[in-house]
mmCIF file of C-alpha atoms and ligand atoms in Angstrom:
data_model
loop_
_atom_site.group_PDB
_atom_site.id
_atom_site.type_symbol
_atom_site.label_atom_id
_atom_site.label_comp_id
_atom_site.label_asym_id
_atom_site.label_seq_id
_atom_site.Cartn_x
_atom_site.Cartn_y
_atom_site.Cartn_z
ATOM 1 C CA MET A 68 136.901 79.574 111.267
ATOM 2 C CA ARG A 69 139.933 78.363 109.420
ATOM 3 C CA ALA A 70 142.681 80.624 108.096
ATOM 4 C CA LEU A 71 145.578 80.130 105.737
ATOM 5 C CA ILE A 72 148.624 82.329 106.291
ATOM 6 C CA VAL A 73 150.950 82.475 103.285
ATOM 7 C CA GLU A 74 154.040 84.210 104.572
ATOM 8 C CA ASP A 75 157.760 83.451 104.204
ATOM 9 C CA GLU A 76 158.899 85.505 107.186
ATOM 10 C CA GLN A 77 158.556 82.961 109.942
ATOM 11 C CA LYS A 78 158.337 85.545 112.693
ATOM 12 C CA VAL A 79 155.477 87.376 111.017
ATOM 13 C CA ALA A 80 153.688 84.112 110.181
ATOM 14 C CA ASN A 81 153.918 82.878 113.767
ATOM 15 C CA PHE A 82 152.799 86.239 115.108
ATOM 16 C CA ILE A 83 149.668 86.133 112.940
ATOM 17 C CA LYS A 84 148.977 82.484 113.728
ATOM 18 C CA LYS A 85 149.285 83.027 117.466
ATOM 19 C CA GLY A 86 146.889 85.977 117.327
ATOM 20 C CA LEU A 87 144.378 84.067 115.261
ATOM 21 C CA LEU A 88 144.488 81.029 117.559
ATOM 22 C CA GLU A 89 143.793 83.309 120.504
ATOM 23 C CA ASN A 90 140.714 84.470 118.627
ATOM 24 C CA ASN A 91 139.289 81.035 118.002
ATOM 25 C CA PHE A 92 140.602 80.495 114.491
ATOM 26 C CA ALA A 93 142.401 77.398 113.284
ATOM 27 C CA ALA A 94 145.365 78.424 111.132
ATOM 28 C CA ASP A 95 147.834 76.854 108.705
ATOM 29 C CA ILE A 96 151.079 78.476 107.621
ATOM 30 C CA ALA A 97 152.482 78.118 104.107
ATOM 31 C CA PRO A 98 156.103 79.347 104.062
ATOM 32 C CA ASP A 99 156.335 79.817 100.294
ATOM 33 C CA GLY A 100 154.168 80.489 97.283
ATOM 34 C CA GLU A 101 154.131 76.925 96.054
ATOM 35 C CA GLU A 102 152.734 75.510 99.263
ATOM 36 C CA GLY A 103 150.416 78.488 99.610
ATOM 37 C CA LEU A 104 148.930 77.870 96.194
ATOM 38 C CA PHE A 105 148.590 74.155 96.876
ATOM 39 C CA LEU A 106 146.781 74.678 100.175
ATOM 40 C CA ALA A 107 144.580 77.509 98.885
ATOM 41 C CA GLU A 108 143.466 75.295 96.008
ATOM 42 C CA ASN A 109 143.055 72.041 97.857
ATOM 43 C CA GLU A 110 141.909 72.905 101.355
ATOM 44 C CA LYS A 111 138.882 74.783 102.577
ATOM 45 C CA TYR A 112 139.567 78.105 104.297
ATOM 46 C CA ASP A 113 137.375 80.951 105.476
ATOM 47 C CA ILE A 114 140.136 83.496 105.016
ATOM 48 C CA VAL A 115 143.570 83.705 103.387
ATOM 49 C CA VAL A 116 146.201 86.146 104.634
ATOM 50 C CA LEU A 117 148.515 86.432 101.681
ATOM 51 C CA ASP A 118 151.954 88.006 101.596
ATOM 52 C CA LEU A 119 152.853 89.263 98.128
ATOM 53 C CA MET A 120 156.645 88.875 98.064
ATOM 54 C CA LEU A 121 157.121 85.126 98.357
ATOM 55 C CA PRO A 122 159.679 82.561 97.231
ATOM 56 C CA LYS A 123 158.760 80.300 94.270
ATOM 57 C CA ILE A 124 155.361 81.789 93.376
ATOM 58 C CA SER A 125 154.399 85.376 94.143
ATOM 59 C CA GLY A 126 151.289 86.269 96.090
ATOM 60 C CA LEU A 127 149.858 88.048 93.089
ATOM 61 C CA GLU A 128 150.236 84.919 90.966
ATOM 62 C CA ILE A 129 148.567 82.830 93.669
ATOM 63 C CA LEU A 130 145.694 85.269 93.792
ATOM 64 C CA LYS A 131 145.233 85.302 90.004
ATOM 65 C CA SER A 132 145.447 81.535 89.881
ATOM 66 C CA ILE A 133 142.852 80.803 92.562
ATOM 67 C CA ARG A 134 140.422 83.406 91.238
ATOM 68 C CA LYS A 135 140.791 81.964 87.740
ATOM 69 C CA LYS A 136 139.800 78.606 89.181
ATOM 70 C CA GLY A 137 136.726 80.163 90.733
ATOM 71 C CA ILE A 138 137.918 79.934 94.337
ATOM 72 C CA GLY A 139 136.253 82.856 96.071
ATOM 73 C CA THR A 140 137.837 82.553 99.531
ATOM 74 C CA PRO A 141 138.223 86.021 101.060
ATOM 75 C CA VAL A 142 141.824 87.211 100.763
ATOM 76 C CA ILE A 143 143.712 89.934 102.584
ATOM 77 C CA CYS A 144 147.021 90.822 100.975
ATOM 78 C CA LEU A 145 149.872 91.563 103.275
ATOM 79 C CA THR A 146 152.873 93.375 102.015
ATOM 80 C CA ALA A 147 155.599 95.866 102.675
ATOM 81 C CA LYS A 148 154.840 97.478 99.365
ATOM 82 C CA GLY A 149 152.472 100.291 100.053
ATOM 83 C CA ASN A 150 152.284 102.168 96.813
ATOM 84 C CA LEU A 151 149.095 102.736 94.913
ATOM 85 C CA LYS A 152 150.167 100.736 91.860
ATOM 86 C CA ASP A 153 150.646 97.565 93.926
ATOM 87 C CA LYS A 154 147.337 98.041 95.637
ATOM 88 C CA ILE A 155 145.487 98.473 92.358
ATOM 89 C CA GLU A 156 147.256 95.429 90.954
ATOM 90 C CA GLY A 157 146.213 93.462 94.023
ATOM 91 C CA PHE A 158 142.591 94.495 93.773
ATOM 92 C CA ASN A 159 142.558 93.769 90.055
ATOM 93 C CA ALA A 160 143.866 90.293 90.785
ATOM 94 C CA GLY A 161 140.990 89.696 93.181
ATOM 95 C CA THR A 162 142.081 90.580 96.688
ATOM 96 C CA ASP A 163 139.358 91.714 99.074
ATOM 97 C CA ASP A 164 141.518 93.878 101.253
ATOM 98 C CA TYR A 165 145.061 95.036 101.719
ATOM 99 C CA ILE A 166 147.222 95.675 104.744
ATOM 100 C CA VAL A 167 150.658 97.272 104.693
ATOM 101 C CA LYS A 168 153.531 96.041 106.873
ATOM 102 C CA PRO A 169 154.369 96.799 109.569
ATOM 103 C CA PHE A 170 150.909 96.446 111.021
ATOM 104 C CA MET A 171 149.234 95.888 114.367
ATOM 105 C CA PHE A 172 147.564 92.535 114.823
ATOM 106 C CA ALA A 173 144.431 94.291 116.067
ATOM 107 C CA GLU A 174 144.079 95.988 112.697
ATOM 108 C CA LEU A 175 144.521 92.752 110.792
ATOM 109 C CA LEU A 176 141.943 91.049 113.006
ATOM 110 C CA ALA A 177 139.485 93.911 112.561
ATOM 111 C CA ARG A 178 139.925 93.693 108.790
ATOM 112 C CA ILE A 179 139.485 89.920 108.815
ATOM 113 C CA ARG A 180 136.319 90.235 110.878
ATOM 114 C CA ALA A 181 134.923 92.978 108.672
ATOM 115 C CA LEU A 182 135.643 90.870 105.624
ATOM 116 C CA LEU A 183 134.072 87.751 107.106
ATOM 117 C CA LYS A 184 131.039 89.782 108.073
ATOM 118 C CA ARG A 185 130.681 90.966 104.486
ATOM 119 C CA THR A 186 131.216 87.556 102.948
ATOM 120 C CA GLN A 187 129.333 85.545 105.521
ATOM 121 C CA ASN A 188 126.647 88.064 106.367
ATOM 122 C CA HIS A 189 124.326 85.259 107.337
ATOM 123 C CA LEU A 190 126.338 85.125 110.544
ATOM 124 C CA GLU A 191 125.192 88.598 111.487
ATOM 125 C CA ASN A 192 122.446 88.209 114.089
ATOM 126 C CA SER A 193 122.168 84.651 113.025
ATOM 127 C CA VAL A 194 120.665 82.108 115.309
ATOM 128 C CA LEU A 195 120.509 78.412 114.527
ATOM 129 C CA LYS A 196 117.640 76.411 115.980
ATOM 130 C CA TYR A 197 117.016 72.730 116.207
ATOM 131 C CA ALA A 198 114.285 71.274 118.431
ATOM 132 C CA ASP A 199 114.644 73.146 121.729
ATOM 133 C CA LEU A 200 118.304 73.886 121.129
ATOM 134 C CA VAL A 201 119.332 77.376 120.055
ATOM 135 C CA LEU A 202 122.807 78.405 118.974
ATOM 136 C CA ASP A 203 123.688 82.071 118.684
ATOM 137 C CA GLN A 204 126.485 82.351 116.132
ATOM 138 C CA LYS A 205 127.355 85.829 117.228
ATOM 139 C CA THR A 206 127.731 85.310 120.959
ATOM 140 C CA ARG A 207 128.760 81.676 120.377
ATOM 141 C CA ARG A 208 126.477 80.524 123.150
ATOM 142 C CA ALA A 209 123.924 77.760 123.132
ATOM 143 C CA GLU A 210 120.658 77.605 124.979
ATOM 144 C CA ARG A 211 118.423 74.669 125.737
ATOM 145 C CA ASN A 212 115.234 74.783 127.796
ATOM 146 C CA GLY A 213 116.221 78.221 129.013
ATOM 147 C CA ARG A 214 119.551 76.859 130.175
ATOM 148 C CA ILE A 215 122.552 78.851 128.931
ATOM 149 C CA ILE A 216 125.354 76.596 127.745
ATOM 150 C CA VAL A 217 128.840 78.037 127.485
ATOM 151 C CA LEU A 218 130.916 76.365 124.777
ATOM 152 C CA THR A 219 134.607 76.244 124.025
ATOM 153 C CA ALA A 220 135.689 77.367 120.549
ATOM 154 C CA LYS A 221 135.964 73.785 119.299
ATOM 155 C CA GLU A 222 132.646 72.746 120.793
ATOM 156 C CA PHE A 223 131.021 75.748 119.164
ATOM 157 C CA SER A 224 132.514 74.893 115.753
ATOM 158 C CA ILE A 225 131.326 71.297 115.998
ATOM 159 C CA LEU A 226 127.830 72.185 117.191
ATOM 160 C CA GLU A 227 127.486 74.859 114.496
ATOM 161 C CA LEU A 228 128.407 72.306 111.848
ATOM 162 C CA LEU A 229 125.961 69.739 113.225
ATOM 163 C CA MET A 230 123.142 72.282 113.384
ATOM 164 C CA ILE A 231 123.738 73.655 109.890
ATOM 165 C CA ASN A 232 123.539 70.050 108.676
ATOM 166 C CA SER A 233 120.795 68.959 111.071
ATOM 167 C CA GLU A 234 119.379 65.462 110.553
ATOM 168 C CA GLN A 235 122.272 64.662 108.221
ATOM 169 C CA VAL A 236 125.322 62.677 109.171
ATOM 170 C CA VAL A 237 128.370 64.884 109.586
ATOM 171 C CA THR A 238 131.551 62.894 109.077
ATOM 172 C CA ARG A 239 134.536 63.087 111.365
ATOM 173 C CA THR A 240 136.565 64.296 108.395
ATOM 174 C CA LEU A 241 134.247 67.232 107.849
ATOM 175 C CA ILE A 242 134.389 68.102 111.539
ATOM 176 C CA THR A 243 138.167 67.915 111.469
ATOM 177 C CA GLU A 244 138.411 70.049 108.349
ATOM 178 C CA SER A 245 136.159 72.715 109.772
ATOM 179 C CA ALA A 246 137.497 72.986 113.278
ATOM 180 C CA TRP A 247 141.142 71.985 113.098
ATOM 181 C CA ASP A 248 144.156 72.925 111.041
ATOM 182 C CA TYR A 249 146.050 70.949 108.437
ATOM 183 C CA ASN A 250 148.500 69.340 110.844
ATOM 184 C CA PHE A 251 145.751 67.747 112.840
ATOM 185 C CA ASP A 252 146.207 64.021 113.262
ATOM 186 C CA LEU A 253 143.140 62.333 111.824
ATOM 187 C CA MET A 254 143.810 59.202 113.831
ATOM 188 C CA SER A 255 143.679 60.952 117.159
ATOM 189 C CA ASN A 256 140.565 60.796 119.255
ATOM 190 C CA VAL A 257 140.415 64.532 119.861
ATOM 191 C CA VAL A 258 137.162 64.870 117.933
ATOM 192 C CA ASP A 259 135.563 62.190 120.112
ATOM 193 C CA VAL A 260 136.741 63.919 123.250
ATOM 194 C CA HIS A 261 135.186 67.213 122.161
ATOM 195 C CA ILE A 262 131.978 65.498 121.066
ATOM 196 C CA ARG A 263 131.723 63.751 124.421
ATOM 197 C CA ARG A 264 132.043 67.049 126.272
ATOM 198 C CA LEU A 265 129.623 68.733 123.912
ATOM 199 C CA ARG A 266 127.084 65.969 124.509
ATOM 200 C CA GLU A 267 127.406 66.293 128.249
ATOM 201 C CA LYS A 268 126.656 69.975 127.939
ATOM 202 C CA ILE A 269 123.809 69.714 125.446
ATOM 203 C CA ASP A 270 122.195 66.397 126.343
ATOM 204 C CA GLY A 271 123.576 65.605 129.799
ATOM 205 C CA ASN A 272 120.493 66.249 131.888
ATOM 206 C CA GLU A 273 117.930 66.274 129.106
ATOM 207 C CA LYS A 274 115.369 63.554 128.585
ATOM 208 C CA GLU A 275 115.633 63.824 124.849
ATOM 209 C CA LYS A 276 119.114 63.328 123.447
ATOM 210 C CA LEU A 277 119.885 65.301 120.296
ATOM 211 C CA ILE A 278 123.466 64.401 119.403
ATOM 212 C CA HIS A 279 123.945 60.839 118.198
ATOM 213 C CA THR A 280 126.865 58.772 116.993
ATOM 214 C CA ILE A 281 126.465 56.957 113.715
ATOM 215 C CA TRP A 282 129.032 54.219 114.080
ATOM 216 C CA GLY A 283 131.682 54.164 111.397
ATOM 217 C CA MET A 284 130.333 57.350 109.831
ATOM 218 C CA GLY A 285 130.150 60.327 112.108
ATOM 219 C CA TYR A 286 127.618 62.275 114.100
ATOM 220 C CA VAL A 287 124.150 63.658 113.635
ATOM 221 C CA ILE A 288 121.923 66.080 115.463
ATOM 222 C CA LYS A 289 118.473 64.579 115.340
ATOM 223 C CA LYS A 290 115.274 64.288 117.311
ATOM 224 C CA ILE A 291 114.294 60.686 117.691
ATOM 225 C CA SER A 292 111.394 61.092 120.053
ATOM 226 C CA GLY A 293 108.322 59.019 119.403
ATOM 227 C CA LYS A 294 110.390 55.960 118.676
ATOM 228 C CA LYS A 295 110.752 53.250 121.244
ATOM 229 C CA LYS A 296 114.080 53.154 122.928
ATOM 230 C CA MET A 297 116.128 50.127 122.057
ATOM 231 C CA VAL A 298 117.561 48.502 125.123
HETATM 232 CA CA1 CA B 215 157.653 88.098 102.045
#
């Protein structure tokens, strides 16, 4: 899950980011409306936490602008303004929810989760299957041949992506975009490190390997049994 936090108060932004990271989200911070609008329009997020009073471009304008462009990313508005008029204005502009400052992180997280559940209801009780590999998106655990495989947050994100796109090549860029935040260094080998660990867990002791590297392109989850092994 990837979140965008548009918030000019650095302390609040860092507080939200820290909480989200602890809950397995990747998160970017935009410190003003201009950057917030740019990121919301050009990057892929699962959730946007949007402050309304922002330098350069207001949160309300950002909201109107992205909705006008057909970007349906779930948005939670965050503001000190708690009166009914502002709330109605926010909902009219296309926000999904509203939280008034000061707030407890637990409440924000609960609202984010409720919102994600509504917008991504396929995740509810959803289990991905490929060959003898099962991935429970709710408990974030994998199972193969009756063997329970515990995954880290990153490994889960990568495996989920591979299984949703099974038998198709998933590029490193797509993996990076889904599981890491904007500041992630594309040149680093972090993706490879996570893939290696994921493979050990999924394929390590199995006769049939499911996760394969497509050199120069990315990775694929695929059954290649029946074919002769190239030596
Ligand atoms: Ca503000």
